[in-house]
mmCIF file of N, CA and C in Angstrom:
data_model
loop_
_atom_site.group_PDB
_atom_site.id
_atom_site.type_symbol
_atom_site.label_atom_id
_atom_site.label_comp_id
_atom_site.label_asym_id
_atom_site.label_seq_id
_atom_site.Cartn_x
_atom_site.Cartn_y
_atom_site.Cartn_z
ATOM 1 N N UNK A 161 70.000 171.032 203.477
ATOM 2 C CA UNK A 161 70.827 170.259 205.413
ATOM 3 C C UNK A 161 71.134 171.727 205.908
ATOM 4 N N UNK A 162 70.252 171.994 207.307
ATOM 5 C CA UNK A 162 70.276 172.739 208.341
ATOM 6 C C UNK A 162 71.379 172.550 208.589
ATOM 7 N N UNK A 163 72.644 173.357 209.577
ATOM 8 C CA UNK A 163 73.511 173.856 210.114
ATOM 9 C C UNK A 163 73.836 173.958 211.463
ATOM 10 N N UNK A 164 74.123 172.930 212.926
ATOM 11 C CA UNK A 164 73.515 173.812 213.458
ATOM 12 C C UNK A 164 74.923 172.751 214.978
ATOM 13 N N UNK A 165 75.213 174.350 215.047
ATOM 14 C CA UNK A 165 76.680 173.610 216.655
ATOM 15 C C UNK A 165 75.812 174.825 217.414
ATOM 16 N N UNK A 166 76.279 174.440 218.646
ATOM 17 C CA UNK A 166 76.523 175.434 220.304
ATOM 18 C C UNK A 166 77.635 174.912 220.138
ATOM 19 N N UNK A 167 77.687 176.086 220.517
ATOM 20 C CA UNK A 167 79.018 176.837 221.412
ATOM 21 C C UNK A 167 79.047 176.428 222.632
ATOM 22 N N UNK A 168 79.841 175.975 223.418
ATOM 23 C CA UNK A 168 80.429 175.608 224.466
ATOM 24 C C UNK A 168 81.993 175.341 225.197
ATOM 25 N N UNK A 169 81.601 175.840 226.352
ATOM 26 C CA UNK A 169 82.532 175.500 227.272
ATOM 27 C C UNK A 169 83.153 173.884 228.327
ATOM 28 N N UNK A 170 84.213 173.879 227.889
ATOM 29 C CA UNK A 170 84.916 172.203 228.615
ATOM 30 C C UNK A 170 83.884 172.505 230.169
ATOM 31 N N UNK A 171 83.912 173.848 230.471
ATOM 32 C CA UNK A 171 83.903 173.904 232.146
ATOM 33 C C UNK A 171 82.046 174.295 232.859
ATOM 34 N N UNK A 172 81.366 174.396 231.560
ATOM 35 C CA UNK A 172 79.861 174.883 231.409
ATOM 36 C C UNK A 172 79.248 173.458 231.737
ATOM 37 N N UNK A 173 78.451 173.805 232.954
ATOM 38 C CA UNK A 173 78.070 172.648 233.530
ATOM 39 C C UNK A 173 76.199 173.092 232.330
ATOM 40 N N UNK A 174 76.376 174.568 232.164
ATOM 41 C CA UNK A 174 74.869 174.303 231.736
ATOM 42 C C UNK A 174 74.979 174.225 229.418
ATOM 43 N N UNK A 175 76.119 174.100 229.214
ATOM 44 C CA UNK A 175 76.309 173.706 228.508
ATOM 45 C C UNK A 175 75.996 172.678 227.746
ATOM 46 N N UNK A 176 76.399 171.544 229.392
ATOM 47 C CA UNK A 176 76.303 170.459 229.555
ATOM 48 C C UNK A 176 74.477 169.752 229.264
ATOM 49 N N UNK A 177 74.367 170.981 230.122
ATOM 50 C CA UNK A 177 72.665 170.252 230.215
ATOM 51 C C UNK A 177 71.601 170.312 228.539
ATOM 52 N N UNK A 178 72.233 171.522 227.975
ATOM 53 C CA UNK A 178 71.397 172.540 226.767
ATOM 54 C C UNK A 178 71.967 171.196 225.581
ATOM 55 N N UNK A 179 72.999 171.041 225.340
ATOM 56 C CA UNK A 179 73.516 169.422 224.948
ATOM 57 C C UNK A 179 72.333 168.541 224.330
ATOM 58 N N UNK A 180 72.673 168.618 225.917
ATOM 59 C CA UNK A 180 71.242 167.401 226.198
ATOM 60 C C UNK A 180 70.176 166.872 225.940
ATOM 61 N N UNK A 181 69.573 168.319 226.440
ATOM 62 C CA UNK A 181 67.973 168.173 225.732
ATOM 63 C C UNK A 181 68.107 168.290 224.276
ATOM 64 N N UNK A 182 69.226 169.738 223.379
ATOM 65 C CA UNK A 182 68.542 169.547 221.879
ATOM 66 C C UNK A 182 68.614 169.042 221.596
ATOM 67 N N UNK A 183 69.525 167.604 221.479
ATOM 68 C CA UNK A 183 70.474 166.275 220.975
ATOM 69 C C UNK A 183 69.171 165.541 219.873
ATOM 70 N N UNK A 184 68.147 165.523 221.056
ATOM 71 C CA UNK A 184 67.067 165.102 220.362
ATOM 72 C C UNK A 184 65.950 165.655 219.059
ATOM 73 N N UNK A 185 65.882 166.980 219.369
ATOM 74 C CA UNK A 185 65.222 167.146 218.709
ATOM 75 C C UNK A 185 66.193 167.932 217.205
ATOM 76 N N UNK A 186 67.362 167.659 217.368
ATOM 77 C CA UNK A 186 67.927 168.069 216.292
ATOM 78 C C UNK A 186 68.144 166.524 215.637
ATOM 79 N N UNK A 187 67.973 166.227 215.677
ATOM 80 C CA UNK A 187 68.846 164.729 215.808
ATOM 81 C C UNK A 187 67.291 164.286 215.188
ATOM 82 N N UNK A 188 66.036 164.451 215.610
ATOM 83 C CA UNK A 188 64.708 164.699 215.049
ATOM 84 C C UNK A 188 64.818 164.703 213.258
ATOM 85 N N UNK A 189 65.195 165.691 213.360
ATOM 86 C CA UNK A 189 65.060 166.417 211.489
ATOM 87 C C UNK A 189 66.433 166.043 211.171
ATOM 88 N N UNK A 190 67.477 165.255 211.256
ATOM 89 C CA UNK A 190 68.279 164.762 210.465
ATOM 90 C C UNK A 190 69.508 165.155 210.833
ATOM 91 N N UNK A 191 69.642 166.410 211.730
ATOM 92 C CA UNK A 191 70.626 166.996 211.226
ATOM 93 C C UNK A 191 71.838 167.293 212.493
ATOM 94 N N UNK A 192 72.968 166.969 211.933
ATOM 95 C CA UNK A 192 74.197 166.239 213.179
ATOM 96 C C UNK A 192 74.485 167.555 214.055
ATOM 97 N N UNK A 193 74.462 167.619 215.334
ATOM 98 C CA UNK A 193 74.708 168.198 216.677
ATOM 99 C C UNK A 193 76.264 168.751 216.240
ATOM 100 N N UNK A 194 76.674 169.496 215.767
ATOM 101 C CA UNK A 194 78.228 170.122 216.710
ATOM 102 C C UNK A 194 78.792 170.762 217.616
ATOM 103 N N UNK A 195 79.024 170.405 218.311
ATOM 104 C CA UNK A 195 79.968 171.077 219.549
ATOM 105 C C UNK A 195 80.991 171.339 219.394
ATOM 106 N N UNK A 196 80.720 173.166 219.391
ATOM 107 C CA UNK A 196 82.189 174.059 219.455
ATOM 108 C C UNK A 196 82.884 174.276 220.267
ATOM 109 N N UNK A 197 84.081 174.023 221.034
ATOM 110 C CA UNK A 197 84.821 174.293 222.171
ATOM 111 C C UNK A 197 85.231 175.383 221.890
ATOM 112 N N UNK A 198 84.622 177.242 222.519
ATOM 113 C CA UNK A 198 84.871 178.697 221.810
ATOM 114 C C UNK A 198 86.824 178.731 222.408
ATOM 115 N N UNK A 199 87.013 178.532 223.687
ATOM 116 C CA UNK A 199 88.086 178.705 224.655
ATOM 117 C C UNK A 199 89.236 177.939 222.805
ATOM 118 N N UNK A 200 88.711 177.201 221.894
ATOM 119 C CA UNK A 200 89.610 176.438 220.894
ATOM 120 C C UNK A 200 90.053 177.177 219.830
ATOM 121 N N UNK A 201 88.795 178.654 220.359
ATOM 122 C CA UNK A 201 89.470 180.143 218.875
ATOM 123 C C UNK A 201 89.465 180.609 219.760
ATOM 124 N N UNK A 202 90.668 181.758 219.800
ATOM 125 C CA UNK A 202 90.678 182.762 220.472
ATOM 126 C C UNK A 202 89.709 183.689 219.844
ATOM 127 N N UNK A 203 89.475 184.073 219.115
ATOM 128 C CA UNK A 203 88.386 184.745 217.542
ATOM 129 C C UNK A 203 86.776 184.316 218.275
ATOM 130 N N UNK A 204 86.179 182.550 218.031
ATOM 131 C CA UNK A 204 84.564 182.696 219.344
ATOM 132 C C UNK A 204 85.400 183.200 220.509
ATOM 133 N N UNK A 205 86.189 182.441 221.270
ATOM 134 C CA UNK A 205 86.404 183.047 222.669
ATOM 135 C C UNK A 205 86.248 184.710 222.854
ATOM 136 N N UNK A 206 86.570 184.968 221.915
ATOM 137 C CA UNK A 206 86.311 187.109 222.136
ATOM 138 C C UNK A 206 84.619 187.436 222.090
ATOM 139 N N UNK A 207 83.752 186.548 220.976
ATOM 140 C CA UNK A 207 82.789 186.907 220.483
ATOM 141 C C UNK A 207 81.673 186.198 221.195
ATOM 142 N N UNK A 208 81.790 185.294 222.131
ATOM 143 C CA UNK A 208 81.527 184.072 222.443
ATOM 144 C C UNK A 208 81.177 184.703 223.912
ATOM 145 N N UNK A 209 82.130 184.971 224.489
ATOM 146 C CA UNK A 209 82.751 185.359 225.961
ATOM 147 C C UNK A 209 81.723 184.220 226.510
ATOM 148 N N UNK A 210 81.326 184.812 227.505
ATOM 149 C CA UNK A 210 80.943 183.966 228.894
ATOM 150 C C UNK A 210 79.224 184.111 228.824
ATOM 151 N N UNK A 211 79.002 183.731 226.900
ATOM 152 C CA UNK A 211 77.266 184.079 226.331
ATOM 153 C C UNK A 211 77.017 182.381 226.656
ATOM 154 N N UNK A 212 78.134 181.911 226.868
ATOM 155 C CA UNK A 212 77.241 180.086 226.476
ATOM 156 C C UNK A 212 77.113 179.536 227.140
ATOM 157 N N UNK A 213 76.043 178.581 226.884
ATOM 158 C CA UNK A 213 75.774 177.607 226.056
ATOM 159 C C UNK A 213 74.955 178.472 224.656
ATOM 160 N N UNK A 214 75.332 178.373 223.539
ATOM 161 C CA UNK A 214 74.931 179.558 222.566
ATOM 162 C C UNK A 214 74.620 178.491 221.111
ATOM 163 N N UNK A 215 73.175 178.496 220.763
ATOM 164 C CA UNK A 215 72.978 177.813 219.489
ATOM 165 C C UNK A 215 73.074 177.626 218.535
ATOM 166 N N UNK A 216 73.747 177.833 217.767
ATOM 167 C CA UNK A 216 73.435 177.738 215.734
ATOM 168 C C UNK A 216 73.141 177.936 214.726
ATOM 169 N N UNK A 217 72.062 178.205 214.812
ATOM 170 C CA UNK A 217 71.796 177.422 213.575
ATOM 171 C C UNK A 217 72.398 177.957 211.590
ATOM 172 N N UNK A 218 72.752 177.596 211.080
ATOM 173 C CA UNK A 218 73.536 178.051 209.694
ATOM 174 C C UNK A 218 73.612 179.209 209.225
ATOM 175 N N UNK A 219 75.188 179.489 210.949
ATOM 176 C CA UNK A 219 75.943 180.220 211.062
ATOM 177 C C UNK A 219 75.481 182.318 211.274
ATOM 178 N N UNK A 220 73.470 181.549 212.150
ATOM 179 C CA UNK A 220 72.891 182.995 212.419
ATOM 180 C C UNK A 220 72.715 181.961 214.082
ATOM 181 N N UNK A 221 72.729 183.431 215.200
ATOM 182 C CA UNK A 221 72.625 182.515 216.472
ATOM 183 C C UNK A 221 71.459 182.573 217.249
ATOM 184 N N UNK A 222 70.860 182.091 217.424
ATOM 185 C CA UNK A 222 69.802 181.503 217.469
ATOM 186 C C UNK A 222 68.518 180.824 219.060
ATOM 187 N N UNK A 223 69.545 180.358 219.670
ATOM 188 C CA UNK A 223 69.425 180.885 221.026
ATOM 189 C C UNK A 223 70.196 181.123 221.954
ATOM 190 N N UNK A 224 70.596 182.144 223.208
ATOM 191 C CA UNK A 224 72.382 181.883 224.070
ATOM 192 C C UNK A 224 71.505 181.925 225.271
ATOM 193 N N UNK A 225 71.964 180.886 226.244
ATOM 194 C CA UNK A 225 71.895 180.407 227.701
ATOM 195 C C UNK A 225 70.578 179.753 227.337
ATOM 196 N N UNK A 226 68.886 179.517 227.087
ATOM 197 C CA UNK A 226 68.594 178.690 227.580
ATOM 198 C C UNK A 226 67.089 178.427 225.635
ATOM 199 N N UNK A 227 67.046 176.952 226.060
ATOM 200 C CA UNK A 227 66.593 177.078 224.357
ATOM 201 C C UNK A 227 65.506 175.753 224.851
ATOM 202 N N UNK A 228 64.240 176.811 223.952
ATOM 203 C CA UNK A 228 63.278 176.760 223.893
ATOM 204 C C UNK A 228 62.455 175.541 222.731
ATOM 205 N N UNK A 229 63.175 173.879 223.320
ATOM 206 C CA UNK A 229 62.976 173.057 222.055
ATOM 207 C C UNK A 229 61.349 173.043 221.151
ATOM 208 N N UNK A 230 60.351 174.288 221.477
ATOM 209 C CA UNK A 230 59.358 174.164 220.531
ATOM 210 C C UNK A 230 60.095 175.344 219.477
ATOM 211 N N UNK A 231 61.057 176.106 219.075
ATOM 212 C CA UNK A 231 60.704 176.712 218.878
ATOM 213 C C UNK A 231 61.938 176.563 218.155
ATOM 214 N N UNK A 232 62.993 176.268 218.201
ATOM 215 C CA UNK A 232 64.465 174.928 217.817
ATOM 216 C C UNK A 232 63.279 174.036 216.755
ATOM 217 N N UNK A 233 62.787 173.163 217.226
ATOM 218 C CA UNK A 233 61.378 172.448 216.410
ATOM 219 C C UNK A 233 61.022 173.200 215.489
ATOM 220 N N UNK A 234 60.542 174.615 215.339
ATOM 221 C CA UNK A 234 60.412 174.825 214.452
ATOM 222 C C UNK A 234 61.615 176.131 213.318
ATOM 223 N N UNK A 235 62.338 176.384 214.145
ATOM 224 C CA UNK A 235 62.773 176.836 213.436
ATOM 225 C C UNK A 235 64.008 175.782 212.684
ATOM 226 N N UNK A 236 63.932 174.374 212.858
ATOM 227 C CA UNK A 236 64.765 173.337 212.169
ATOM 228 C C UNK A 236 63.694 172.584 210.906
ATOM 229 N N UNK A 237 62.479 173.021 211.310
ATOM 230 C CA UNK A 237 61.588 172.071 210.460
ATOM 231 C C UNK A 237 61.004 173.417 208.668
ATOM 232 N N UNK A 238 61.491 174.431 209.119
ATOM 233 C CA UNK A 238 61.165 175.927 208.435
ATOM 234 C C UNK A 238 62.361 175.285 206.621
#
């Protein structure tokens, strides 16, 4: 089973929008979407800076800022 994380900040409106956008696609594949607040971990905050939201699938960065649901669907189908 794939692991899907969305790197976010609590003050990020785009993060909230993207989470809502991709949640149904992720759920369709029986995968849980984990929201990770990068500000709670100094290493993540340094790595992602202000590039949130970032979708990470199985530890690999998949998309930053904008997510194409068709591309996400294809990645989760593999």
